[in-house]
């Protein structure tokens, strides 16, 4: 395929790199990558060894000594150039993301656009790594805080966003003066290798030290665990399931490392009697079936006032009947495949469980077969009538299942349902009632890290800090002041007088 050639993807690819230099290990096994879109073989990747990991860490430590001394605006300019290079390769990289992961081509292209946008954002941020001056209680003293880089930042990304989430972390960390080590999902390593190939010329032209942008594809049980335990990696940003995040947090916490955790979501949209349903329906459907329900911000629960429940249910089912499911590279299709057959199994098991608990599947739920569906990874997104208290509804199923849940009375009852899950990533309400909107956004409102009014749960902009509460992990990435996560904070006090007054008026004469 032409886009593979453009991106430098070979039939066999090495799995670790320090920027422009690839380690040529071939002894640790070979990942064979098949497209979920058609089941066809794409290419293979040789997994990295523990010695490769050690070499990358040592290279990163040396690079950090140089990189942290470079003025932040200069680092920002290199990130700017990376953004320009990504613009050149947007189409082929977006196509690879779609083909390797299974999301629609529009979403694949959108993911690369997120990378471009965060490069632009980080360029500006490179001139705004600000601290604050504070008034000292002592005469002739100046007190202020400032931020310094941490060192090596480990980035563990998930299959559903093969490239964008890495960029959220890597570009900000880079302008902050950190160096990066990226461990992508073993399900989608080719997209990561393609990004490394795109970066290479920029790094070479700017004489960026090897080790500022490193990549390692390897086993979680060896490379992944080593990274979690490594005190030389002061910060790890991990995107994944709550189960994986809980395990990682325990290991990182024991060594007093820092962690950014972007874990599970169980996101809801509240539909009140004052909602504009014409506006709400596209948000509901895209949120539920976009990326085939494999976004951490996917809409899982639709909480509907009982007075309009039947009307909304009919609208949702009618919208689902119009969905086009098939090859994501065909831009006429709305929904592509799940990532693999294990995900299909999770989908069907969840539907069986909800039936046992008393739920009713009112649309979809089938595994599709026949022409165009030979890979066995295509499903018909499901709409299910359920109750919030069901165990399966309380869990995150990474698949296109939308639970319809009734509420009655005031909007506070809907907010209680929204909050009554262990996850706390994204949430939304559709209403034209100011009181309802403000109640949802207030201190007694949504307990999620993201709360939207008349916007769906997915499709966050990079300008806002992204992340959630409770078992979603509490981390923040991307915009706002998330850059502070990649730096260590320091309070400084300067005495420019001739005396040594102590704080709190303490006297100590010798």
Short mmCIF file of C-alpha atoms in Angstrom, two decimals:
data_model
loop_
_atom_site.label_atom_id
_atom_site.label_comp_id
_atom_site.label_asym_id
_atom_site.label_seq_id
_atom_site.Cartn_x
_atom_site.Cartn_y
_atom_site.Cartn_z
CA UNK A 1 0.00 0.00 0.00
CA UNK A 2 1.32 3.39 -0.99
CA UNK A 3 0.73 5.06 2.39
CA UNK A 4 2.92 2.44 4.08
CA UNK A 5 5.80 3.22 1.71
CA UNK A 6 5.40 6.96 2.25
CA UNK A 7 5.63 6.44 6.02
CA UNK A 8 8.68 4.18 5.80
CA UNK A 9 6.87 1.06 7.02
CA UNK A 10 8.69 -2.03 5.78
CA UNK A 11 7.60 -5.65 5.73
CA UNK A 12 9.72 -6.15 8.89
CA UNK A 13 10.42 -3.25 11.28
CA UNK A 14 12.65 -2.76 14.30
CA UNK A 15 10.88 -1.92 17.54
CA UNK A 16 13.10 0.55 19.35
CA UNK A 17 14.71 3.86 18.48
CA UNK A 18 16.45 6.76 20.23
CA UNK A 19 15.27 9.35 17.73
CA UNK A 20 16.96 8.59 14.43
CA UNK A 21 18.95 5.46 15.36
CA UNK A 22 17.13 2.13 15.41
CA UNK A 23 18.23 -0.79 17.58
CA UNK A 24 18.36 -3.89 15.41
CA UNK A 25 17.35 -6.55 17.93
CA UNK A 26 15.57 -9.55 16.38
CA UNK A 27 15.74 -12.09 19.23
CA UNK A 28 12.71 -11.08 21.34
CA UNK A 29 9.91 -12.23 19.11
CA UNK A 30 8.05 -10.70 16.21
CA UNK A 31 4.67 -8.96 16.39
CA UNK A 32 2.63 -9.67 13.28
CA UNK A 33 0.11 -6.90 12.74
CA UNK A 34 -3.21 -7.55 11.00
CA UNK A 35 -5.77 -4.91 10.09
CA UNK A 36 -9.11 -5.24 11.88
CA UNK A 37 -10.72 -3.70 8.79
CA UNK A 38 -10.21 -6.80 6.63
CA UNK A 39 -8.09 -9.23 8.63
CA UNK A 40 -5.19 -8.84 6.23
CA UNK A 41 -1.54 -8.89 7.30
CA UNK A 42 0.12 -5.46 7.25
CA UNK A 43 3.70 -5.87 8.52
CA UNK A 44 5.69 -7.12 11.50
CA UNK A 45 7.69 -5.52 14.30
CA UNK A 46 10.64 -7.03 16.15
CA UNK A 47 10.15 -6.51 19.88
CA UNK A 48 12.84 -4.73 21.87
CA UNK A 49 15.00 -6.40 24.49
CA UNK A 50 15.73 -5.36 28.05
CA UNK A 51 19.19 -4.36 26.88
CA UNK A 52 17.57 -2.10 24.28
CA UNK A 53 15.59 -0.52 27.10
CA UNK A 54 18.74 0.03 29.14
CA UNK A 55 20.50 1.63 26.17
CA UNK A 56 17.56 3.95 25.56
CA UNK A 57 17.45 5.03 29.22
CA UNK A 58 21.17 5.80 29.28
CA UNK A 59 20.90 7.70 26.01
CA UNK A 60 17.93 9.62 27.40
CA UNK A 61 19.82 10.56 30.56
CA UNK A 62 22.65 12.03 28.49
CA UNK A 63 20.21 13.83 26.17
CA UNK A 64 18.43 15.37 29.15
CA UNK A 65 21.64 17.05 30.31
CA UNK A 66 21.74 18.93 27.00
CA UNK A 67 18.01 19.38 26.29
CA UNK A 68 17.13 20.93 29.66
CA UNK A 69 19.68 23.71 29.10
CA UNK A 70 18.28 24.70 25.72
CA UNK A 71 16.02 27.78 26.04
CA UNK A 72 12.38 26.74 26.12
CA UNK A 73 11.44 28.85 23.06
CA UNK A 74 14.15 27.02 21.09
CA UNK A 75 12.65 23.71 22.16
CA UNK A 76 9.28 25.11 21.15
CA UNK A 77 10.58 25.93 17.69
CA UNK A 78 11.62 22.31 17.18
CA UNK A 79 8.13 21.23 18.21
CA UNK A 80 6.77 23.76 15.70
CA UNK A 81 8.78 22.08 12.97
CA UNK A 82 7.42 18.70 14.03
CA UNK A 83 3.92 20.14 13.59
CA UNK A 84 4.82 21.30 10.07
CA UNK A 85 6.15 17.86 9.21
CA UNK A 86 2.97 16.24 10.52
CA UNK A 87 0.97 18.50 8.21
CA UNK A 88 2.91 17.06 5.27
CA UNK A 89 2.10 13.50 6.32
CA UNK A 90 -1.44 14.02 7.64
CA UNK A 91 -3.17 11.97 4.94
CA UNK A 92 -0.91 8.90 4.96
CA UNK A 93 -0.55 8.85 8.75
CA UNK A 94 -4.31 9.28 9.24
CA UNK A 95 -4.86 6.44 6.78
CA UNK A 96 -2.47 4.16 8.67
CA UNK A 97 -4.16 4.98 11.99
CA UNK A 98 -7.51 4.08 10.42
CA UNK A 99 -6.23 0.90 8.78
CA UNK A 100 -4.24 -0.40 11.74
CA UNK A 101 -6.74 0.53 14.48
CA UNK A 102 -10.07 0.43 12.65
CA UNK A 103 -11.47 3.90 13.32
CA UNK A 104 -13.02 5.82 10.44
CA UNK A 105 -10.73 7.71 8.10
CA UNK A 106 -12.26 10.99 9.29
CA UNK A 107 -11.33 10.07 12.86
CA UNK A 108 -7.86 8.93 11.81
CA UNK A 109 -7.27 12.25 10.08
CA UNK A 110 -8.71 14.03 13.11
CA UNK A 111 -6.24 12.26 15.34
CA UNK A 112 -3.31 13.57 13.31
CA UNK A 113 -4.90 17.03 13.43
CA UNK A 114 -4.83 16.75 17.23
CA UNK A 115 -1.08 16.14 16.98
CA UNK A 116 -0.69 19.25 14.83
CA UNK A 117 -2.82 21.29 17.21
CA UNK A 118 -0.86 20.25 20.30
CA UNK A 119 2.37 21.20 18.52
CA UNK A 120 0.93 24.69 17.96
CA UNK A 121 -0.27 24.86 21.56
CA UNK A 122 3.09 23.70 22.91
CA UNK A 123 4.95 26.27 20.81
CA UNK A 124 3.01 29.02 22.56
CA UNK A 125 3.40 27.32 25.93
CA UNK A 126 7.18 27.30 25.51
CA UNK A 127 7.15 31.05 26.19
CA UNK A 128 4.77 30.74 29.15
CA UNK A 129 6.37 28.33 31.62
CA UNK A 130 5.60 30.91 34.24
CA UNK A 131 5.94 31.11 38.00
CA UNK A 132 4.51 33.64 40.47
CA UNK A 133 6.10 36.20 42.76
CA UNK A 134 4.72 36.18 46.32
CA UNK A 135 5.05 38.95 48.89
CA UNK A 136 7.49 38.03 51.65
CA UNK A 137 6.74 38.85 55.28
CA UNK A 138 10.43 39.70 55.74
CA UNK A 139 11.94 43.06 54.65
CA UNK A 140 14.27 43.08 51.65
CA UNK A 141 13.25 39.60 50.59
CA UNK A 142 11.79 38.36 47.34
CA UNK A 143 9.90 35.06 47.18
CA UNK A 144 8.71 33.33 44.03
CA UNK A 145 8.08 29.92 42.56
CA UNK A 146 9.44 28.43 39.36
CA UNK A 147 9.29 25.19 37.42
CA UNK A 148 12.08 22.89 36.25
CA UNK A 149 12.00 19.81 34.02
CA UNK A 150 11.79 16.35 35.56
CA UNK A 151 13.95 14.17 33.31
CA UNK A 152 12.74 11.13 31.38
CA UNK A 153 8.98 10.95 30.87
CA UNK A 154 7.57 7.51 30.11
CA UNK A 155 4.47 7.53 27.89
CA UNK A 156 2.36 4.37 27.68
CA UNK A 157 -0.38 4.80 25.09
CA UNK A 158 -3.43 2.66 24.29
CA UNK A 159 -4.60 1.15 21.01
CA UNK A 160 -7.64 3.39 20.55
CA UNK A 161 -5.58 6.55 19.97
CA UNK A 162 -2.36 5.21 18.45
CA UNK A 163 -0.66 8.60 18.04
CA UNK A 164 -2.61 11.56 19.45
CA UNK A 165 -2.31 10.79 23.17
CA UNK A 166 1.46 10.36 22.80
CA UNK A 167 1.65 13.83 21.27
CA UNK A 168 -0.40 15.39 24.09
CA UNK A 169 2.30 14.26 26.47
CA UNK A 170 5.44 14.33 24.37
CA UNK A 171 5.11 17.82 22.89
CA UNK A 172 4.38 19.46 26.25
CA UNK A 173 7.08 17.45 28.00
CA UNK A 174 9.56 18.41 25.30
CA UNK A 175 9.00 22.16 25.62
CA UNK A 176 9.23 21.75 29.40
CA UNK A 177 12.74 20.35 28.97
CA UNK A 178 11.99 16.67 29.50
CA UNK A 179 12.97 13.80 27.22
CA UNK A 180 10.44 11.14 26.23
CA UNK A 181 10.26 7.36 26.08
CA UNK A 182 7.16 6.09 24.27
CA UNK A 183 5.81 2.57 24.74
CA UNK A 184 2.86 2.21 22.35
CA UNK A 185 0.24 -0.52 22.45
CA UNK A 186 1.48 -3.75 20.90
CA UNK A 187 -1.78 -3.84 18.95
CA UNK A 188 -0.90 -0.72 16.92
CA UNK A 189 2.91 -0.33 16.83
CA UNK A 190 3.15 0.55 13.14
CA UNK A 191 1.54 3.96 13.66
CA UNK A 192 4.14 4.72 16.34
CA UNK A 193 7.00 3.64 14.08
CA UNK A 194 5.60 5.85 11.33
CA UNK A 195 5.59 8.84 13.71
CA UNK A 196 9.20 8.13 14.62
CA UNK A 197 10.08 8.11 10.92
CA UNK A 198 8.32 11.47 10.46
CA UNK A 199 10.21 12.99 13.41
CA UNK A 200 13.61 11.81 12.21
CA UNK A 201 14.43 14.53 9.64
CA UNK A 202 13.40 17.32 12.04
CA UNK A 203 15.60 15.91 14.79
CA UNK A 204 18.53 15.53 12.42
CA UNK A 205 18.22 19.01 10.92
CA UNK A 206 18.20 20.59 14.38
CA UNK A 207 20.96 18.41 15.86
CA UNK A 208 18.58 17.23 18.58
CA UNK A 209 20.43 14.75 20.80
CA UNK A 210 19.53 11.09 20.46
CA UNK A 211 17.20 10.21 23.32
CA UNK A 212 14.87 13.22 23.36
CA UNK A 213 12.18 11.31 21.46
CA UNK A 214 12.63 7.56 21.98
CA UNK A 215 10.38 4.63 21.14
CA UNK A 216 10.23 1.09 22.47
CA UNK A 217 7.91 -1.72 21.39
CA UNK A 218 8.13 -4.61 23.82
CA UNK A 219 6.35 -6.98 26.15
CA UNK A 220 4.40 -5.49 29.00
CA UNK A 221 5.64 -8.19 31.38
CA UNK A 222 9.26 -7.21 30.81
CA UNK A 223 9.70 -3.78 29.23
CA UNK A 224 6.50 -2.37 30.68
CA UNK A 225 7.15 -3.57 34.23
CA UNK A 226 10.76 -2.40 34.06
CA UNK A 227 9.61 1.08 33.08
CA UNK A 228 7.11 1.21 35.95
CA UNK A 229 9.77 0.21 38.46
CA UNK A 230 12.57 2.41 37.08
CA UNK A 231 13.47 5.32 39.36
CA UNK A 232 15.26 6.92 36.41
CA UNK A 233 11.80 7.58 34.91
CA UNK A 234 10.34 10.13 37.36
CA UNK A 235 7.00 10.50 35.55
CA UNK A 236 4.88 7.96 33.72
CA UNK A 237 1.78 8.94 31.77
CA UNK A 238 -0.36 5.88 31.20
CA UNK A 239 -3.55 5.51 29.21
CA UNK A 240 -5.44 2.26 29.71
CA UNK A 241 -7.97 0.36 31.77
CA UNK A 242 -8.63 1.02 35.44
CA UNK A 243 -7.24 -2.45 36.22
CA UNK A 244 -3.93 -1.69 34.49
CA UNK A 245 -3.81 1.78 36.05
CA UNK A 246 -4.34 0.43 39.58
CA UNK A 247 -1.44 -1.99 39.13
CA UNK A 248 0.83 0.70 37.66
CA UNK A 249 -0.03 3.25 40.32
CA UNK A 250 0.94 0.88 43.11
CA UNK A 251 4.37 0.27 41.61
CA UNK A 252 5.03 3.93 40.75
CA UNK A 253 3.76 5.07 44.14
CA UNK A 254 6.06 2.70 46.02
CA UNK A 255 9.08 4.41 44.45
CA UNK A 256 7.51 7.87 44.95
CA UNK A 257 7.33 8.47 41.22
CA UNK A 258 4.79 10.76 39.57
CA UNK A 259 1.94 9.42 37.46
CA UNK A 260 -0.63 10.78 35.04
CA UNK A 261 -3.37 8.17 34.73
CA UNK A 262 -6.04 8.33 32.03
CA UNK A 263 -8.16 5.28 32.77
CA UNK A 264 -11.72 4.03 32.33
CA UNK A 265 -14.80 6.10 31.59
CA UNK A 266 -18.52 5.41 32.00
CA UNK A 267 -19.80 8.58 30.45
CA UNK A 268 -23.38 9.75 30.34
CA UNK A 269 -25.47 12.33 28.54
CA UNK A 270 -28.51 13.69 30.37
CA UNK A 271 -31.49 14.63 28.19
CA UNK A 272 -33.96 16.91 29.99
CA UNK A 273 -37.43 18.00 28.83
CA UNK A 274 -35.88 21.33 27.82
CA UNK A 275 -33.32 19.74 25.48
CA UNK A 276 -33.02 20.55 21.80
CA UNK A 277 -33.34 16.98 20.52
CA UNK A 278 -32.31 17.89 16.99
CA UNK A 279 -28.99 19.09 18.40
CA UNK A 280 -28.67 16.24 20.87
CA UNK A 281 -29.08 13.26 18.51
CA UNK A 282 -25.84 13.66 16.48
CA UNK A 283 -23.89 14.09 19.72
CA UNK A 284 -25.47 10.99 21.25
CA UNK A 285 -24.90 8.79 18.22
CA UNK A 286 -21.35 9.96 17.49
CA UNK A 287 -20.47 9.65 21.17
CA UNK A 288 -21.81 6.10 21.31
CA UNK A 289 -20.57 4.65 17.98
CA UNK A 290 -17.54 6.81 17.11
CA UNK A 291 -14.37 4.67 17.07
CA UNK A 292 -16.87 1.79 17.43
CA UNK A 293 -17.37 2.70 21.08
CA UNK A 294 -13.66 2.41 21.84
CA UNK A 295 -13.00 5.90 23.17
CA UNK A 296 -12.48 6.47 26.87
CA UNK A 297 -14.97 9.34 26.38
CA UNK A 298 -17.52 7.25 24.46
CA UNK A 299 -21.12 7.77 25.55
CA UNK A 300 -22.16 4.67 27.51
CA UNK A 301 -25.32 5.89 29.27
CA UNK A 302 -28.16 8.08 28.04
CA UNK A 303 -30.14 9.39 31.02
CA UNK A 304 -33.55 10.55 29.76
CA UNK A 305 -36.44 12.26 31.54
CA UNK A 306 -39.43 9.92 31.63
CA UNK A 307 -41.72 12.53 30.02
CA UNK A 308 -39.73 12.37 26.76
CA UNK A 309 -38.25 8.88 27.08
CA UNK A 310 -40.28 7.22 24.33
CA UNK A 311 -39.66 10.07 21.91
CA UNK A 312 -35.89 10.01 22.52
CA UNK A 313 -35.78 6.22 22.30
CA UNK A 314 -37.50 6.31 18.92
CA UNK A 315 -35.10 8.99 17.66
CA UNK A 316 -32.06 7.01 18.78
CA UNK A 317 -33.23 3.78 17.17
CA UNK A 318 -34.10 5.56 13.92
CA UNK A 319 -30.63 7.15 13.85
CA UNK A 320 -28.98 3.76 14.44
CA UNK A 321 -30.97 2.27 11.58
CA UNK A 322 -29.20 4.72 9.25
CA UNK A 323 -25.68 3.81 10.33
CA UNK A 324 -23.36 2.56 7.60
CA UNK A 325 -20.93 -0.05 8.93
CA UNK A 326 -17.91 -1.21 7.00
CA UNK A 327 -14.41 -0.47 5.79
CA UNK A 328 -13.31 2.67 7.70
CA UNK A 329 -11.25 3.83 4.73
CA UNK A 330 -14.52 4.31 2.85
CA UNK A 331 -15.62 7.77 3.99
CA UNK A 332 -19.27 6.90 3.41
CA UNK A 333 -19.19 4.56 6.41
CA UNK A 334 -19.91 5.79 9.94
CA UNK A 335 -18.60 2.82 11.94
CA UNK A 336 -15.58 0.59 11.47
CA UNK A 337 -14.57 -2.60 13.27
CA UNK A 338 -13.64 -3.37 16.85
CA UNK A 339 -9.91 -3.78 17.37
CA UNK A 340 -9.96 -7.60 17.51
CA UNK A 341 -12.09 -10.68 18.20
CA UNK A 342 -11.45 -10.42 21.95
CA UNK A 343 -13.23 -7.06 21.88
CA UNK A 344 -16.10 -8.67 19.97
CA UNK A 345 -16.29 -11.27 22.72
CA UNK A 346 -16.51 -8.53 25.36
CA UNK A 347 -19.33 -6.92 23.37
CA UNK A 348 -21.44 -10.09 23.15
CA UNK A 349 -20.80 -11.11 26.77
CA UNK A 350 -21.88 -7.67 28.02
CA UNK A 351 -25.16 -7.97 26.10
CA UNK A 352 -25.81 -11.41 27.54
CA UNK A 353 -25.12 -10.10 31.04
CA UNK A 354 -27.45 -7.13 30.70
CA UNK A 355 -30.27 -9.45 29.56
CA UNK A 356 -29.75 -11.63 32.63
CA UNK A 357 -29.97 -8.55 34.85
CA UNK A 358 -33.25 -7.50 33.28
CA UNK A 359 -32.16 -5.25 30.42
CA UNK A 360 -33.67 -5.32 26.94
CA UNK A 361 -31.75 -5.00 23.68
CA UNK A 362 -33.99 -2.89 21.45
CA UNK A 363 -31.62 -2.51 18.52
CA UNK A 364 -28.43 -4.11 17.20
CA UNK A 365 -26.07 -6.36 19.08
CA UNK A 366 -25.28 -8.73 16.22
CA UNK A 367 -21.81 -9.77 15.08
CA UNK A 368 -21.79 -9.07 11.35
CA UNK A 369 -20.68 -11.62 8.78
CA UNK A 370 -20.61 -11.99 5.03
CA UNK A 371 -19.05 -9.89 2.31
CA UNK A 372 -17.00 -7.02 3.75
CA UNK A 373 -17.08 -8.46 7.26
CA UNK A 374 -14.69 -11.39 6.83
CA UNK A 375 -12.41 -10.20 9.64
CA UNK A 376 -15.06 -11.08 12.23
CA UNK A 377 -14.55 -7.75 14.01
CA UNK A 378 -17.63 -5.85 12.82
CA UNK A 379 -20.71 -5.53 15.03
CA UNK A 380 -24.03 -3.73 14.88
CA UNK A 381 -23.93 -1.11 17.66
CA UNK A 382 -26.47 -1.93 20.34
CA UNK A 383 -29.14 0.16 22.09
CA UNK A 384 -30.26 -1.31 25.41
CA UNK A 385 -32.95 -0.35 27.90
CA UNK A 386 -31.37 -0.75 31.34
CA UNK A 387 -31.09 0.55 34.87
CA UNK A 388 -28.11 2.38 36.26
CA UNK A 389 -27.77 -0.09 39.13
CA UNK A 390 -27.04 -3.10 36.89
CA UNK A 391 -23.54 -4.45 37.46
CA UNK A 392 -22.74 -4.48 33.75
CA UNK A 393 -23.91 -0.87 33.41
CA UNK A 394 -21.58 0.07 36.26
CA UNK A 395 -18.64 -1.32 34.27
CA UNK A 396 -16.94 0.10 31.19
CA UNK A 397 -17.40 -2.17 28.18
CA UNK A 398 -15.07 -0.95 25.44
CA UNK A 399 -17.60 -1.47 22.66
CA UNK A 400 -20.61 0.31 21.09
CA UNK A 401 -23.33 -0.36 23.68
CA UNK A 402 -25.60 2.53 24.65
CA UNK A 403 -27.74 2.07 27.77
CA UNK A 404 -31.01 4.05 27.91
CA UNK A 405 -31.88 4.95 31.50
CA UNK A 406 -34.99 6.79 32.75
CA UNK A 407 -35.11 9.48 35.37
CA UNK A 408 -38.06 11.37 36.80
CA UNK A 409 -38.54 14.62 38.66
CA UNK A 410 -35.84 17.28 38.89
CA UNK A 411 -32.48 17.38 37.12
CA UNK A 412 -30.72 16.60 40.40
CA UNK A 413 -32.05 13.05 40.10
CA UNK A 414 -30.36 12.70 36.72
CA UNK A 415 -27.13 14.14 38.11
CA UNK A 416 -27.21 11.52 40.88
CA UNK A 417 -27.42 8.79 38.24
CA UNK A 418 -24.58 10.39 36.28
CA UNK A 419 -22.39 10.37 39.38
CA UNK A 420 -23.40 6.94 40.65
CA UNK A 421 -20.59 5.01 38.95
CA UNK A 422 -16.97 4.52 39.99
CA UNK A 423 -15.60 6.26 36.88
CA UNK A 424 -15.50 10.02 36.43
CA UNK A 425 -14.17 11.06 33.05
CA UNK A 426 -16.68 12.83 30.79
CA UNK A 427 -20.32 13.90 31.11
CA UNK A 428 -22.83 16.08 29.31
CA UNK A 429 -26.30 17.55 29.60
CA UNK A 430 -28.60 18.76 26.85
CA UNK A 431 -30.94 21.47 28.08
CA UNK A 432 -31.96 25.03 27.27
CA UNK A 433 -32.82 25.60 30.92
CA UNK A 434 -30.20 27.80 32.57
CA UNK A 435 -30.97 26.49 36.05
CA UNK A 436 -30.46 22.89 34.94
CA UNK A 437 -27.22 23.72 33.14
CA UNK A 438 -25.77 25.55 36.13
CA UNK A 439 -26.87 22.81 38.53
CA UNK A 440 -25.01 20.29 36.35
CA UNK A 441 -21.83 22.42 36.36
CA UNK A 442 -21.97 23.42 40.04
CA UNK A 443 -20.26 21.91 43.07
CA UNK A 444 -23.19 19.54 43.58
CA UNK A 445 -23.30 18.72 39.86
CA UNK A 446 -21.32 16.33 37.69
CA UNK A 447 -18.34 14.79 39.48
CA UNK A 448 -16.45 14.16 36.23
CA UNK A 449 -13.28 15.83 35.02
CA UNK A 450 -15.15 16.95 31.90
CA UNK A 451 -18.68 18.37 32.06
CA UNK A 452 -20.32 19.76 28.92
CA UNK A 453 -23.57 21.59 28.19
CA UNK A 454 -25.20 20.99 24.79
CA UNK A 455 -22.07 19.16 23.62
CA UNK A 456 -21.45 15.39 23.68
CA UNK A 457 -19.02 13.48 25.88
CA UNK A 458 -16.37 12.84 23.23
CA UNK A 459 -14.30 15.04 20.93
CA UNK A 460 -12.42 17.16 23.48
CA UNK A 461 -10.33 20.08 22.23
CA UNK A 462 -6.62 20.10 23.05
CA UNK A 463 -6.90 23.56 24.66
CA UNK A 464 -8.63 22.17 27.74
CA UNK A 465 -7.01 19.94 30.36
CA UNK A 466 -8.11 16.37 29.65
CA UNK A 467 -8.71 13.83 32.41
CA UNK A 468 -11.07 12.58 35.06
CA UNK A 469 -11.73 11.78 38.69
CA UNK A 470 -12.37 8.69 40.83
CA UNK A 471 -11.29 5.47 39.08
CA UNK A 472 -10.51 7.40 35.90
CA UNK A 473 -7.25 8.21 37.64
CA UNK A 474 -7.23 11.94 38.33
CA UNK A 475 -4.55 12.83 35.78
CA UNK A 476 -4.60 15.75 33.36
CA UNK A 477 -3.05 16.00 29.90
CA UNK A 478 -3.04 18.41 26.98
CA UNK A 479 -4.22 21.99 27.51
CA UNK A 480 -4.78 24.57 30.24
CA UNK A 481 -2.02 24.27 32.86
CA UNK A 482 -1.44 20.52 32.39
CA UNK A 483 2.17 21.42 31.47
CA UNK A 484 2.90 21.70 35.19
CA UNK A 485 2.56 17.92 35.51
CA UNK A 486 5.77 17.53 33.50
CA UNK A 487 7.83 19.78 35.76
CA UNK A 488 8.97 19.98 39.35
CA UNK A 489 7.96 23.02 41.35
CA UNK A 490 10.45 25.02 43.37
CA UNK A 491 9.93 27.89 45.83
CA UNK A 492 12.77 30.42 45.96
CA UNK A 493 13.49 33.16 48.49
CA UNK A 494 16.22 35.78 47.98
CA UNK A 495 17.48 38.01 50.78
CA UNK A 496 18.95 41.15 49.23
CA UNK A 497 19.25 43.06 52.52
CA UNK A 498 22.04 43.30 55.13
CA UNK A 499 20.17 41.55 57.95
CA UNK A 500 18.89 38.01 58.48
CA UNK A 501 15.32 38.28 59.79
CA UNK A 502 13.67 34.91 60.38
CA UNK A 503 10.11 34.06 59.43
CA UNK A 504 7.33 34.17 62.00
CA UNK A 505 9.36 36.78 63.96
CA UNK A 506 11.65 34.16 65.50
CA UNK A 507 14.74 35.57 67.22
CA UNK A 508 17.98 33.59 67.14
CA UNK A 509 21.04 35.53 68.27
CA UNK A 510 24.52 34.08 68.43
#
